[in-house]
mmCIF file of C-alpha atoms in Angstrom:
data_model
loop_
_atom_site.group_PDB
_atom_site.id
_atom_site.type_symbol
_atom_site.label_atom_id
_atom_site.label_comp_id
_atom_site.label_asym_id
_atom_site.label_seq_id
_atom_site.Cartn_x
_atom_site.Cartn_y
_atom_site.Cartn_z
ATOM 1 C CA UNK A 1 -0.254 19.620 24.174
ATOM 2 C CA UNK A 2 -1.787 17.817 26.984
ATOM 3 C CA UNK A 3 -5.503 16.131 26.185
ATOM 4 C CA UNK A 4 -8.171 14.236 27.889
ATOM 5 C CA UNK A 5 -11.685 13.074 27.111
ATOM 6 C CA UNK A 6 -12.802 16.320 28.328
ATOM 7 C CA UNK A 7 -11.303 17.905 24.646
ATOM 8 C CA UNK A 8 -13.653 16.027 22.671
ATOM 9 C CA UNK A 9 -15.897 18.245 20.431
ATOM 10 C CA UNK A 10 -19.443 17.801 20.170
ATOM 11 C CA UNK A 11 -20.126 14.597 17.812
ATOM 12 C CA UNK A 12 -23.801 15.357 17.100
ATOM 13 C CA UNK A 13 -24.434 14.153 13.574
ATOM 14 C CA UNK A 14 -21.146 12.003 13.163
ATOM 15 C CA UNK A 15 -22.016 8.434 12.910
ATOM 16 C CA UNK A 16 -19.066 6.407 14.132
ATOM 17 C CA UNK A 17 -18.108 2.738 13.594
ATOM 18 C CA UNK A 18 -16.455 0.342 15.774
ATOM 19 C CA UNK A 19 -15.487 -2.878 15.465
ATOM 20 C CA UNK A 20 -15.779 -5.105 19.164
ATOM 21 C CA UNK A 21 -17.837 -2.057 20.825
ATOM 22 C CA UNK A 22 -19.322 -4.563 23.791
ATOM 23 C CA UNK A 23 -16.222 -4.146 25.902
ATOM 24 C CA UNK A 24 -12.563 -3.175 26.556
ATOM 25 C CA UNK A 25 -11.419 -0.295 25.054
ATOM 26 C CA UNK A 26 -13.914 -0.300 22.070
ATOM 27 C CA UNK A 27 -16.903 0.114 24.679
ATOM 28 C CA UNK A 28 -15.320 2.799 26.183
ATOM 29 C CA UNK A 29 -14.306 4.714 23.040
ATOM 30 C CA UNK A 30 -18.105 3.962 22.036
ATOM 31 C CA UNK A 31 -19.171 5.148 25.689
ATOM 32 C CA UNK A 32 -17.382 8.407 24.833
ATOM 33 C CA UNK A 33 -18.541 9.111 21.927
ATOM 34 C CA UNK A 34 -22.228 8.601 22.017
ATOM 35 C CA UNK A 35 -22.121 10.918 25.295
ATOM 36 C CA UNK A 36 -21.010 13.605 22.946
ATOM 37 C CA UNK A 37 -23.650 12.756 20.554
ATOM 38 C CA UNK A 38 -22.382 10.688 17.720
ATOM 39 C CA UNK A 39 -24.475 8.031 16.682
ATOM 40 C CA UNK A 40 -22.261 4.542 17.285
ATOM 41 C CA UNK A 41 -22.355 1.032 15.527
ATOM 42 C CA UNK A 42 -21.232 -1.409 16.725
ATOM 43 C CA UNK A 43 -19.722 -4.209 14.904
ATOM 44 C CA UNK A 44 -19.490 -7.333 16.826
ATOM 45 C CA UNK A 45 -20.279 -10.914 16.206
ATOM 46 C CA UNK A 46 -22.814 -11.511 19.457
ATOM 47 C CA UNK A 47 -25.891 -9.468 18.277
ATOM 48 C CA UNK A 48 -27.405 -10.065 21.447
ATOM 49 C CA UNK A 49 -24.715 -8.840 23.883
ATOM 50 C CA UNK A 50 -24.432 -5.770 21.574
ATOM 51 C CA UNK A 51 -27.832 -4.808 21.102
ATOM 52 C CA UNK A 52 -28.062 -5.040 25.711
ATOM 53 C CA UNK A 53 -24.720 -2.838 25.169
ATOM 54 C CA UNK A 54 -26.279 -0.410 22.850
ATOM 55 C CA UNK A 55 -29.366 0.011 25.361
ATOM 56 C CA UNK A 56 -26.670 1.195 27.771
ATOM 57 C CA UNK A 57 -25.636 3.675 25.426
ATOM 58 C CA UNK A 58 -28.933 5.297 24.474
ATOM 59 C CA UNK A 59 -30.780 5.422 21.405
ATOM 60 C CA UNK A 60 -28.411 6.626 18.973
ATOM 61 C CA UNK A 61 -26.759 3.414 19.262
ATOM 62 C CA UNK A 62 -26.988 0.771 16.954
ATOM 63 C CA UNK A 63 -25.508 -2.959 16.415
ATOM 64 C CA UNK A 64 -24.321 -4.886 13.134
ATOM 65 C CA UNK A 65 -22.957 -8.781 13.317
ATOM 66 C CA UNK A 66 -19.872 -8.634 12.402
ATOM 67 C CA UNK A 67 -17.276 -11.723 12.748
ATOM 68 C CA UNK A 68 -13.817 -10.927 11.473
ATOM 69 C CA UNK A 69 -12.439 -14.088 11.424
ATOM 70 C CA UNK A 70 -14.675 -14.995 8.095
ATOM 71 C CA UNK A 71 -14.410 -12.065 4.822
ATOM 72 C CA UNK A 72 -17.795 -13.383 4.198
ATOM 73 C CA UNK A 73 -19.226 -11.551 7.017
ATOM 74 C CA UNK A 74 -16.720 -8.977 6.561
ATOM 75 C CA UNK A 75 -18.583 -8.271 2.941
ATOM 76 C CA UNK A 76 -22.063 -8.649 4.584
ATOM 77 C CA UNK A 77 -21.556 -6.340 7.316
ATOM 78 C CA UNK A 78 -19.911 -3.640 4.936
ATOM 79 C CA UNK A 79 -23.053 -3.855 2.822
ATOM 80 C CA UNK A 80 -25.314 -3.748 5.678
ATOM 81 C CA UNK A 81 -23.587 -0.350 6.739
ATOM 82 C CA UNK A 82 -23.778 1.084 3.327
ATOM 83 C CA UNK A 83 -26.891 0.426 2.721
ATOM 84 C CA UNK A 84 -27.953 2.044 5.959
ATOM 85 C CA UNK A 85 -25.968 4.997 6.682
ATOM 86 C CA UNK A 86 -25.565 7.808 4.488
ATOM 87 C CA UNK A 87 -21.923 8.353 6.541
ATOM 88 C CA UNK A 88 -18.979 7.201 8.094
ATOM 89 C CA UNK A 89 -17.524 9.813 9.930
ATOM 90 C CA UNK A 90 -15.325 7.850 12.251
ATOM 91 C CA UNK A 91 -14.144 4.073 11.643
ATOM 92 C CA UNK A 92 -12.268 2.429 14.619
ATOM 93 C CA UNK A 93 -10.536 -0.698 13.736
ATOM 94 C CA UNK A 94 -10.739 -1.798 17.126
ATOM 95 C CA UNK A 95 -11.868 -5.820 17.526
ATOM 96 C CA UNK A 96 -8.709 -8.505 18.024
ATOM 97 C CA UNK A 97 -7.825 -11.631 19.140
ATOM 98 C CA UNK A 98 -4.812 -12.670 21.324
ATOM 99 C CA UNK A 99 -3.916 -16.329 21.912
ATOM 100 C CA UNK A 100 -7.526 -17.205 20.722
ATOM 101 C CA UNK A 101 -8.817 -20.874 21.035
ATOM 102 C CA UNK A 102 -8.875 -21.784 17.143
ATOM 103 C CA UNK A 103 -5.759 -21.943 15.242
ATOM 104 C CA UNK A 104 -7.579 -20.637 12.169
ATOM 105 C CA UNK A 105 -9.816 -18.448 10.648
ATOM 106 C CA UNK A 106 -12.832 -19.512 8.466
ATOM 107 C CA UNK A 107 -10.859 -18.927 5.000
ATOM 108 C CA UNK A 108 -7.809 -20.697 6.752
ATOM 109 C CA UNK A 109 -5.456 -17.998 7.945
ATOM 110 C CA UNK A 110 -3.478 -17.629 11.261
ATOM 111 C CA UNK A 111 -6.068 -16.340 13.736
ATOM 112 C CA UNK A 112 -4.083 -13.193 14.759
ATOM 113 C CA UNK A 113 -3.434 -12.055 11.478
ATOM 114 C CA UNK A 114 -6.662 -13.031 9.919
ATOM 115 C CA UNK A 115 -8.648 -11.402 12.881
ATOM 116 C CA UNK A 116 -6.863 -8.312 13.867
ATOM 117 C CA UNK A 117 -5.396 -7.498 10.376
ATOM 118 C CA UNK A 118 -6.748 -8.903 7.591
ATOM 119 C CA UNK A 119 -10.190 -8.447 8.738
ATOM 120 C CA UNK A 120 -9.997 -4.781 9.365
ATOM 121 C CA UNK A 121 -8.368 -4.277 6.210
ATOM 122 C CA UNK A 122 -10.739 -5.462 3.983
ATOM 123 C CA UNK A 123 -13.477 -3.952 6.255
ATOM 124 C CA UNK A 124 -11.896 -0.412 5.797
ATOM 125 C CA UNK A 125 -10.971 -0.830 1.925
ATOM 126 C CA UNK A 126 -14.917 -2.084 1.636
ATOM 127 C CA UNK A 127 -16.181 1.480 3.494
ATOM 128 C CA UNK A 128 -13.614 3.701 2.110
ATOM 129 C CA UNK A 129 -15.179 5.005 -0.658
ATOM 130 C CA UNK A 130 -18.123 5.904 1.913
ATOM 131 C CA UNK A 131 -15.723 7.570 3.918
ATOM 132 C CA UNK A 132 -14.118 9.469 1.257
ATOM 133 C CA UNK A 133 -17.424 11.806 0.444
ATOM 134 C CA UNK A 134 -17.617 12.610 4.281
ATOM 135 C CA UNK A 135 -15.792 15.500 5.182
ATOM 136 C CA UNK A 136 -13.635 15.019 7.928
ATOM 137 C CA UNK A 137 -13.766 11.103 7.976
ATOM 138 C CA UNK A 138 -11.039 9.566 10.292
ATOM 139 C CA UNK A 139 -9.668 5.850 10.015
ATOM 140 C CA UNK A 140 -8.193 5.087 13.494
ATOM 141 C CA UNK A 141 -6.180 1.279 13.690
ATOM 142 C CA UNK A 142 -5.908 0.041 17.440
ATOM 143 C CA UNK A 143 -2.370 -1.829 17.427
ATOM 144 C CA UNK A 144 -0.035 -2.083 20.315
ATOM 145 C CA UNK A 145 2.790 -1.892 21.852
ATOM 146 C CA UNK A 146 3.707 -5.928 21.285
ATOM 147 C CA UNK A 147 4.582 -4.325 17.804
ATOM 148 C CA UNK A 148 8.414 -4.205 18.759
ATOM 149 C CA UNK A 149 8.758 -8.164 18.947
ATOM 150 C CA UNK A 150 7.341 -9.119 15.860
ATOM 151 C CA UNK A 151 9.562 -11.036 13.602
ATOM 152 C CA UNK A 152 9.838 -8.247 10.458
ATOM 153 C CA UNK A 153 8.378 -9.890 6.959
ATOM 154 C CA UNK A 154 4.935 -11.007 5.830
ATOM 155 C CA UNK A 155 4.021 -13.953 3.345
ATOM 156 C CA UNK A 156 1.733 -16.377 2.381
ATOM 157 C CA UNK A 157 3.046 -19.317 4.526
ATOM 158 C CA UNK A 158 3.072 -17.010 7.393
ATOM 159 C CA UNK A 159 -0.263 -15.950 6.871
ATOM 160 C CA UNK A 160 -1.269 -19.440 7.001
ATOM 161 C CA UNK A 161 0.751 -20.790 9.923
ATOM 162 C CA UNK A 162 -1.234 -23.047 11.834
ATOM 163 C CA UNK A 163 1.630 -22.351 15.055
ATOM 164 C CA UNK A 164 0.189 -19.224 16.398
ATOM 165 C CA UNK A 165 -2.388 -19.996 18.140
ATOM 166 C CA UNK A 166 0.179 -19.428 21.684
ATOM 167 C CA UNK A 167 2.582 -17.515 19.531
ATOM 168 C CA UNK A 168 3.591 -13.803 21.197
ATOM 169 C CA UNK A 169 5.246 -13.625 17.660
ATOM 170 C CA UNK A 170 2.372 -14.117 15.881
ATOM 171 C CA UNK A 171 0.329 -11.646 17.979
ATOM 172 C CA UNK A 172 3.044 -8.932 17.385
ATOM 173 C CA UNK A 173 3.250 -9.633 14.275
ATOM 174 C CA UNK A 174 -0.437 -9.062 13.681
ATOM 175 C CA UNK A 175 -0.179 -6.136 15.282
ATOM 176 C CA UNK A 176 2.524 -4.600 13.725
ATOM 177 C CA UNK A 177 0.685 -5.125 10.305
ATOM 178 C CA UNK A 178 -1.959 -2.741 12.103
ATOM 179 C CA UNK A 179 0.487 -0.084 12.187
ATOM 180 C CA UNK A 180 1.864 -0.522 8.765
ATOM 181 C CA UNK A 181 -1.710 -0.853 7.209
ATOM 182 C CA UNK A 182 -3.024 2.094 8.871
ATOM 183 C CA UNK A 183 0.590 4.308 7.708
ATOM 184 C CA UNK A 184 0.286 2.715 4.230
ATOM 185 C CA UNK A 185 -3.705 3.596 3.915
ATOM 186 C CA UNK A 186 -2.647 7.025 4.825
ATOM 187 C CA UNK A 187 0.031 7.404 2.073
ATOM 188 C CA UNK A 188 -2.643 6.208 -0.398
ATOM 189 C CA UNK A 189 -5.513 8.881 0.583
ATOM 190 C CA UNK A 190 -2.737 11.667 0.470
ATOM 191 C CA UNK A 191 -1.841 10.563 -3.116
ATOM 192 C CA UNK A 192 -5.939 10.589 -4.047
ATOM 193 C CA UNK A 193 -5.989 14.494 -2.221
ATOM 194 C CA UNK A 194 -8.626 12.304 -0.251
ATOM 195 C CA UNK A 195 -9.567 14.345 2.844
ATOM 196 C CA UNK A 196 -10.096 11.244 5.095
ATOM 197 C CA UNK A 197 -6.883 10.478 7.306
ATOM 198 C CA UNK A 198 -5.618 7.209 8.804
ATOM 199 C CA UNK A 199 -4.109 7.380 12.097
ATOM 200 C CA UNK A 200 -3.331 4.260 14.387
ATOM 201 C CA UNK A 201 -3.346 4.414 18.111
ATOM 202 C CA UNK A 202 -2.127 1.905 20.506
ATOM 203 C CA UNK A 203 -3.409 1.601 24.335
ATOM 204 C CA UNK A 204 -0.524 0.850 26.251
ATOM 205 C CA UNK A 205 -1.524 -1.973 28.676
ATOM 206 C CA UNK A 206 -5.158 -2.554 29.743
ATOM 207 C CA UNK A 207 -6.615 -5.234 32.094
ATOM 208 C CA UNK A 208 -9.209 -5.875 29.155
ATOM 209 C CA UNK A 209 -10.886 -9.204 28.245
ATOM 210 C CA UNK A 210 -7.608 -10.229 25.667
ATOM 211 C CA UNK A 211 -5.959 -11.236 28.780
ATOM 212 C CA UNK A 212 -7.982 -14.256 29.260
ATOM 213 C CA UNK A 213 -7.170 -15.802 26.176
ATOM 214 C CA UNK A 214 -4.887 -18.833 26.783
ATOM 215 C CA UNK A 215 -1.609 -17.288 27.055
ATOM 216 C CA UNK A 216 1.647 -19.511 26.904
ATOM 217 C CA UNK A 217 2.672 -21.096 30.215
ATOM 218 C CA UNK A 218 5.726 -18.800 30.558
ATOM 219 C CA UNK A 219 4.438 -15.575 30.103
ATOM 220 C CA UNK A 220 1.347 -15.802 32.590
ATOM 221 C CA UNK A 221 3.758 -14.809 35.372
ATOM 222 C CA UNK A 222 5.045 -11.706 33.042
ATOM 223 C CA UNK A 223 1.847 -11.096 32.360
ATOM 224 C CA UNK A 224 0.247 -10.771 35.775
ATOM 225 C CA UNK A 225 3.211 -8.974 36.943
ATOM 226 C CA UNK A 226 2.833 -6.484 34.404
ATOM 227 C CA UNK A 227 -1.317 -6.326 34.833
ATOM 228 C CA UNK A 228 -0.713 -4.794 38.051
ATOM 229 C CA UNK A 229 1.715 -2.922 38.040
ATOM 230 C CA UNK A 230 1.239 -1.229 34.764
ATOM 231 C CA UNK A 231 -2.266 -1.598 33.451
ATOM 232 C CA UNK A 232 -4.822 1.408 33.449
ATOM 233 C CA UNK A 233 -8.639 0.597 33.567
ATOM 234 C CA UNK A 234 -9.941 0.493 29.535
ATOM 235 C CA UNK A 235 -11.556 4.304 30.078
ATOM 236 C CA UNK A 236 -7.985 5.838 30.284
ATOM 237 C CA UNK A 237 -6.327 2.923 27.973
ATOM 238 C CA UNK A 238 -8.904 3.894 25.250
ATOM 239 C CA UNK A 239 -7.904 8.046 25.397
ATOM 240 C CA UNK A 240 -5.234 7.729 22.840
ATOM 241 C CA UNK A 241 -7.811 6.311 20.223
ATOM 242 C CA UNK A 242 -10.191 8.638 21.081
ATOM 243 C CA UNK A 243 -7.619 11.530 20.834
ATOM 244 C CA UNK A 244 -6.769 9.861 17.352
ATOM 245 C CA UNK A 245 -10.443 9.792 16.638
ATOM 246 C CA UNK A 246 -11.762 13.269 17.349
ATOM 247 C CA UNK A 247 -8.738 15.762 17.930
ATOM 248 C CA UNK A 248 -8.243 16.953 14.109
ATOM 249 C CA UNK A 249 -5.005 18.463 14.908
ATOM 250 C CA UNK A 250 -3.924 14.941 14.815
ATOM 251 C CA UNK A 251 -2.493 14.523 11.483
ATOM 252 C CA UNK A 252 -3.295 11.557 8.805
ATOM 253 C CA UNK A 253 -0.125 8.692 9.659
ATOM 254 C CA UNK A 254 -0.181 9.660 13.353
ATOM 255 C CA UNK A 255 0.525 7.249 15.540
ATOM 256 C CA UNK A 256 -0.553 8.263 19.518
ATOM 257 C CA UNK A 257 0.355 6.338 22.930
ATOM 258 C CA UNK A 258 0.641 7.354 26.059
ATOM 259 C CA UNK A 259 3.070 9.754 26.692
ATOM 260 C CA UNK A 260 4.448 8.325 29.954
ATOM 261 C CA UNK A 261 6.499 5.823 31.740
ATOM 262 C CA UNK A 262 7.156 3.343 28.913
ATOM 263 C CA UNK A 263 4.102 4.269 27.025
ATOM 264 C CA UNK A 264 1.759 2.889 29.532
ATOM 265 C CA UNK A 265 0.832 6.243 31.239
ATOM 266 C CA UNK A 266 -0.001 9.850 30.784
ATOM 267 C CA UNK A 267 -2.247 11.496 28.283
ATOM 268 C CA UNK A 268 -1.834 10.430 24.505
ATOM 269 C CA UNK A 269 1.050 11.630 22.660
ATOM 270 C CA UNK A 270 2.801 10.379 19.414
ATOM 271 C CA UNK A 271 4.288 7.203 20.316
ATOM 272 C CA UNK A 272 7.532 5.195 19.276
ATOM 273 C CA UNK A 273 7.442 2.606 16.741
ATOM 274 C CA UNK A 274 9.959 0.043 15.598
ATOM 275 C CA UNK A 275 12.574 0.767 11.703
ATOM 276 C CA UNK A 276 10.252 -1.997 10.189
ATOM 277 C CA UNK A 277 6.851 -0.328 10.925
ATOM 278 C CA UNK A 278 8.725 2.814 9.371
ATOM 279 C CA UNK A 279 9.569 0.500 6.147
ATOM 280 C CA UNK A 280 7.831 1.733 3.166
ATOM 281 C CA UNK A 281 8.575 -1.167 1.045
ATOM 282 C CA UNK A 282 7.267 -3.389 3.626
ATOM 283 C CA UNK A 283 4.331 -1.552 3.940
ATOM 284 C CA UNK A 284 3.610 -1.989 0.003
ATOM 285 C CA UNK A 285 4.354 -5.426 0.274
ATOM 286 C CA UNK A 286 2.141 -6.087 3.132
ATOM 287 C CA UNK A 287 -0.650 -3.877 1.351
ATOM 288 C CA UNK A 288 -0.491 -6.356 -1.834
ATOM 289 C CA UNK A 289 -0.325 -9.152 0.018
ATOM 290 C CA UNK A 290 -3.286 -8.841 2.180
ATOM 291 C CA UNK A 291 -5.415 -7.393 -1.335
ATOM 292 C CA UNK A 292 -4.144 -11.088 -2.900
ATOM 293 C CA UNK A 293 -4.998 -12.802 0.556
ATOM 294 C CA UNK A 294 -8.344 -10.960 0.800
ATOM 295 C CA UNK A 295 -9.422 -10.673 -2.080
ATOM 296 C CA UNK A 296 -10.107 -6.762 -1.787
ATOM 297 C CA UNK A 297 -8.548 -4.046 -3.330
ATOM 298 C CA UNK A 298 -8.232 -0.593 -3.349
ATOM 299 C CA UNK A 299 -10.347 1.324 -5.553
ATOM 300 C CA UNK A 300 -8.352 4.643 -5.928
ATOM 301 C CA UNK A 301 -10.873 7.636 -6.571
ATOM 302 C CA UNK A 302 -9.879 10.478 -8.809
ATOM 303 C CA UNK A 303 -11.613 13.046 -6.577
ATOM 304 C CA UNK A 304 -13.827 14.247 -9.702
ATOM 305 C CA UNK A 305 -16.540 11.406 -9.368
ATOM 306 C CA UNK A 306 -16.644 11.309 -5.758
ATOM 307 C CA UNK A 307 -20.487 11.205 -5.084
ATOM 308 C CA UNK A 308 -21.230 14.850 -2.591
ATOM 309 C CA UNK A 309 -22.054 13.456 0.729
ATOM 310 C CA UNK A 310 -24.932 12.833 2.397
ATOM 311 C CA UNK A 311 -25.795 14.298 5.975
ATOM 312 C CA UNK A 312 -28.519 12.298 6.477
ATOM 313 C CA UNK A 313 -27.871 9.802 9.609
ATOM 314 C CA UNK A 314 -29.936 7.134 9.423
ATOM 315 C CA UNK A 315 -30.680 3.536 10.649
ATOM 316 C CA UNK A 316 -30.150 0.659 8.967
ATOM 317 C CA UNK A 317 -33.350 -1.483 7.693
ATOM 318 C CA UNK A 318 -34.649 -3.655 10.159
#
């Protein structure tokens, strides 16, 4: 079935969370959904620049500092949202990094990994319980299609690596634990009887500001060839997370593209994804791995004490 920005449902009284709202594809998925009425957060580490983006937006829009390259802030900014929101009705794991300028994050992991998947995943473990008592509560994972040429396997001394700073591998590899996360999380919440569903969503290619990270010398040709000849502006690059976010015919361990020409065009549809994305093994093993690396874990809930939810949408203090 054929979709388009136009299908979203009214969001009035959904409060939805993104991670790297200012720009790219996580403005525009913010953009979308505040014009249906959902009050958006945005998480993002330049308060300033977010709080000028969230004037754009309206007044349902609000701004938390968050910087996923330190779990520190990572446990502050999950506070922060608990504390102030009665909800979570939508959680995009959207921020990431590709061939960033620092080899490593603040607790000394690989900058891709830490960033785009660590990060996020003890983010989402830290709001999940919040997002179990909301009916209807979607966890969407932004990975991409750079999935296919990561190396398969995950460990502690690649998790560490202080090579991929310039590394495609390490980029795809990063973003092929997105996938596995999100299709791991989503075996996990079926097993509870939890009602919230994880779903991951990849863009195809977007002209958006991860291109101007210092890419290795040989693929800057690739790259620009590709950039325009294949990209799509961020508004239609973001309609498969979007779809993922708001369509709830979209089942939990979805995984939505676009349906055209290579997965870079046409409205989203469920996408291709590589035998070791598929791995469920893997997917455990990278699960108890990043709860080791993170130092989070998942809490399962028995579905008896889950607290009822509250519809109260609310700002945070301050």
């Amino acid at each position: 079935m054929k979709w388009s920005t136009a299908d979203i449902p009214d969001q009035r009284g959904r409060v939805a969370l993104i991670t790297g709202g200012t720009a790219g594809i996580g403005l525009e998925t913010a953009r979308s959904l505040a014009v249906r009425g959902a009050r958006t957060v945005l998480a993002c580490r330049d308060v300033e620049r977010g709080r000028a983006v969230a004037t754009g937006l309206g007044p349902d829009a609000d701004v938390v500092k968050l910087d996923l390259a330190s779990l520190q802030s990572v446990r502050r900014t999950a506070a922060e949202v608990r504390r102030g929101y009665g909800r979570i009705d939508v959680l995009v794991n959207n921020a990431g990094v590709m061939f960033p300028p620092h080899h490593r994050t603040e607790d000394g992991f690989e900058a891709h990994f830490g960033v785009n998947h660590l990060g996020h995943f003890a983010l989402t473990l830290l709001l999940l319980d919040l997002m179990r008592c909301t009916p209807g509560s979607r966890i969407v994972t932004v990975t991409s299609l750079a999935h296919r040429v990561a190396p398969s396997g995950f460990d502690p001394r690649t998790a560490r690596s202080q090579g991929g700073r310039r590394s495609v591998a390490a980029y795809g590899r990063s973003k092929l634990a997105n996938l596995m996360f999100a299709r791991e999380l989503q075996r996990r919440l079926a097993d509870e009887g939890a009602e919230t569903v994880s779903v991951a969503a990849h863009p195809g290619l977007s002209a958006t500001g991860l291109w101007h990270g210092d890419a290795p010398a040989a693929l800057r040709p690739v790259s620009r060839t590709a950039l325009r000849v294949l990209a799509r502006p961020p508004a239609r690059a973001a309609e498969p997370v979007l779809r993922a976010a708001t369509d709830h015919r979209v089942p939990g361990g979805a995984y939505l593209g676009p349906g055209r020409l290579l997965e870079t065009r046409g409205a989203p549809a469920p996408a291709r994804s590589t035998r070791s994305s598929r791995n469920t093994r893997a997917q455990l093993r990278l699960w108890e791995l990043s709860e080791e690396l993170s130092g989070v874990r998942h809490q399962r809930s028995s579905g008896e004490d889950r607290p009822e939810p509250i519809p109260k949408v609310s700002r945070p203090p301050g």
